[in-house]
Amino acid sequence: MDAPLATPCNIQICEVTCDSFRIMWDMPPEDTARATHFFIDLSRKENRDPNRFKHRDVPTKLVAKAVPLPMAVRGHWFLSPRTEYCVAVQTAVRQSDGDYLVSEWSPVVEFCTGDYAMEHLQQLLDKASGPAGRLLKFSVFYRNQHPEYFDYVRRECGGLMRPALKDTSGSHGSPINGKLQGVFFSCNTEFDTGLPPKDSPYGPLRFQIPAGVLLNPNICLYFADFYCMYTAYHYVVLVLAPVGTEGDNFCRTRLPRLDLASNPFLTYTAPQRQGEEPVYCHASDVILEVLFTEPVHVDQGSVEQISGHHQLMSLTTANAKKDPSCKVCNISVGR
């Protein structure tokens, strides 16, 4: 009778990305020499089943031929970015009758996958470019809030609208979610008037600021996300970061940078002749969410009551989850 296999121990996870990782563990040299297969049990931490599966029940698990460690795991479960997983391993020897001699399951190890890499964001950018539509001129960025917000800004913040941490809305793997601070602005205009929409779900007061204050040659423009919320409307998240600031340094290695004068979403065209004004344009067929990474003083613009209705807060994108079934704005990172 064959000697039993030792229980794998000292499980180590390394080289973790949004869609892959490498795994290694310790086992005696004699087990290394005779192991023919590895069984890997991977599950999301929040959905973990406390009952261990048996090796004969592995159609939904990974059965891999024994390879030198560390072993790369990629795409077998279409790993999700920024997700906590539990993993355990079992070594096995396939016997002549087709059955397996297996070790006990290793201790369970937890790890978390990473953000989208630059290549994944470039895929999102490419997907967003088509639906963006033609460019329309605009003249102001705007931000709607409740009266209490502006009262607080003036009373407690010296008139400064301070950056806040980006929420978890949009693509789960966007590197700015929960990590980058900023002040959100809109710039979309109504097709027939060329002006900001009369309605807003964010509040009845609107702060407006000339476009050139936030969008100019001293600003870096970055693409951060493309998503929808089970509707026909799609959102593009952009970041405006003054050159050399902390926000710019954060985005430089994580997000695709866009040419201010030539991109599908938001452009600045410098004056061509003396006396001319810059031209600012926004994409017509997507809703732009623009995150400015520095404080903005209310005295740089004006606060006025909107002429339309204050819509339901349920229409906002706060912490909204992306539709995972949409073929327009989803990418496959596990292939």
Short mmCIF file of N, CA and C in Angstrom, two decimals, residues 146 200-203 229 231 235 310-321:
data_model
loop_
_atom_site.label_atom_id
_atom_site.label_comp_id
_atom_site.label_asym_id
_atom_site.label_seq_id
_atom_site.Cartn_x
_atom_site.Cartn_y
_atom_site.Cartn_z
N HIS A 146 -27.37 69.91 -2.04
CA HIS A 146 -28.42 70.47 -1.21
C HIS A 146 -27.93 71.75 -0.53
N SER A 200 -31.83 67.75 -11.68
CA SER A 200 -30.71 67.03 -11.09
C SER A 200 -31.18 66.20 -9.91
N PRO A 201 -30.64 64.98 -9.75
CA PRO A 201 -30.98 64.17 -8.57
C PRO A 201 -30.10 64.47 -7.36
N TYR A 202 -29.12 65.36 -7.54
CA TYR A 202 -28.14 65.58 -6.47
C TYR A 202 -28.48 66.74 -5.55
N GLY A 203 -29.41 67.60 -5.96
CA GLY A 203 -29.78 68.72 -5.11
C GLY A 203 -30.30 69.88 -5.93
N MET A 229 -25.67 51.26 -15.41
CA MET A 229 -26.40 50.76 -14.24
C MET A 229 -27.72 50.13 -14.69
N THR A 231 -29.20 50.37 -17.42
CA THR A 231 -29.96 51.30 -18.25
C THR A 231 -29.25 51.46 -19.58
N TYR A 235 -21.84 55.76 -18.57
CA TYR A 235 -21.07 56.78 -17.87
C TYR A 235 -19.58 56.60 -18.13
N HIS A 310 -36.00 68.92 -8.66
CA HIS A 310 -34.99 68.11 -7.99
C HIS A 310 -35.46 66.66 -8.06
N GLN A 311 -34.70 65.81 -8.75
CA GLN A 311 -35.13 64.44 -8.98
C GLN A 311 -34.82 63.54 -7.78
N LEU A 312 -35.32 62.33 -7.83
CA LEU A 312 -35.11 61.38 -6.75
C LEU A 312 -33.63 61.01 -6.62
N MET A 313 -33.18 60.84 -5.38
CA MET A 313 -31.80 60.44 -5.15
C MET A 313 -31.50 59.07 -5.72
N SER A 314 -32.54 58.26 -5.96
CA SER A 314 -32.32 56.93 -6.55
C SER A 314 -31.76 57.02 -7.96
N LEU A 315 -31.84 58.20 -8.56
CA LEU A 315 -31.30 58.38 -9.90
C LEU A 315 -29.82 58.74 -9.89
N THR A 316 -29.24 58.88 -8.73
CA THR A 316 -27.82 59.20 -8.66
C THR A 316 -26.98 57.94 -8.88
N THR A 317 -25.67 58.16 -9.03
CA THR A 317 -24.75 57.03 -9.23
C THR A 317 -23.98 56.69 -7.97
N ALA A 318 -24.36 57.24 -6.83
CA ALA A 318 -23.63 57.00 -5.58
C ALA A 318 -23.60 55.50 -5.26
N ASN A 319 -22.39 54.96 -5.21
CA ASN A 319 -22.16 53.54 -4.90
C ASN A 319 -22.93 52.59 -5.81
N ALA A 320 -23.28 53.07 -7.02
CA ALA A 320 -24.04 52.24 -7.96
C ALA A 320 -23.17 51.11 -8.50
N LYS A 321 -23.78 49.93 -8.64
CA LYS A 321 -23.04 48.78 -9.13
C LYS A 321 -23.18 48.67 -10.65
#
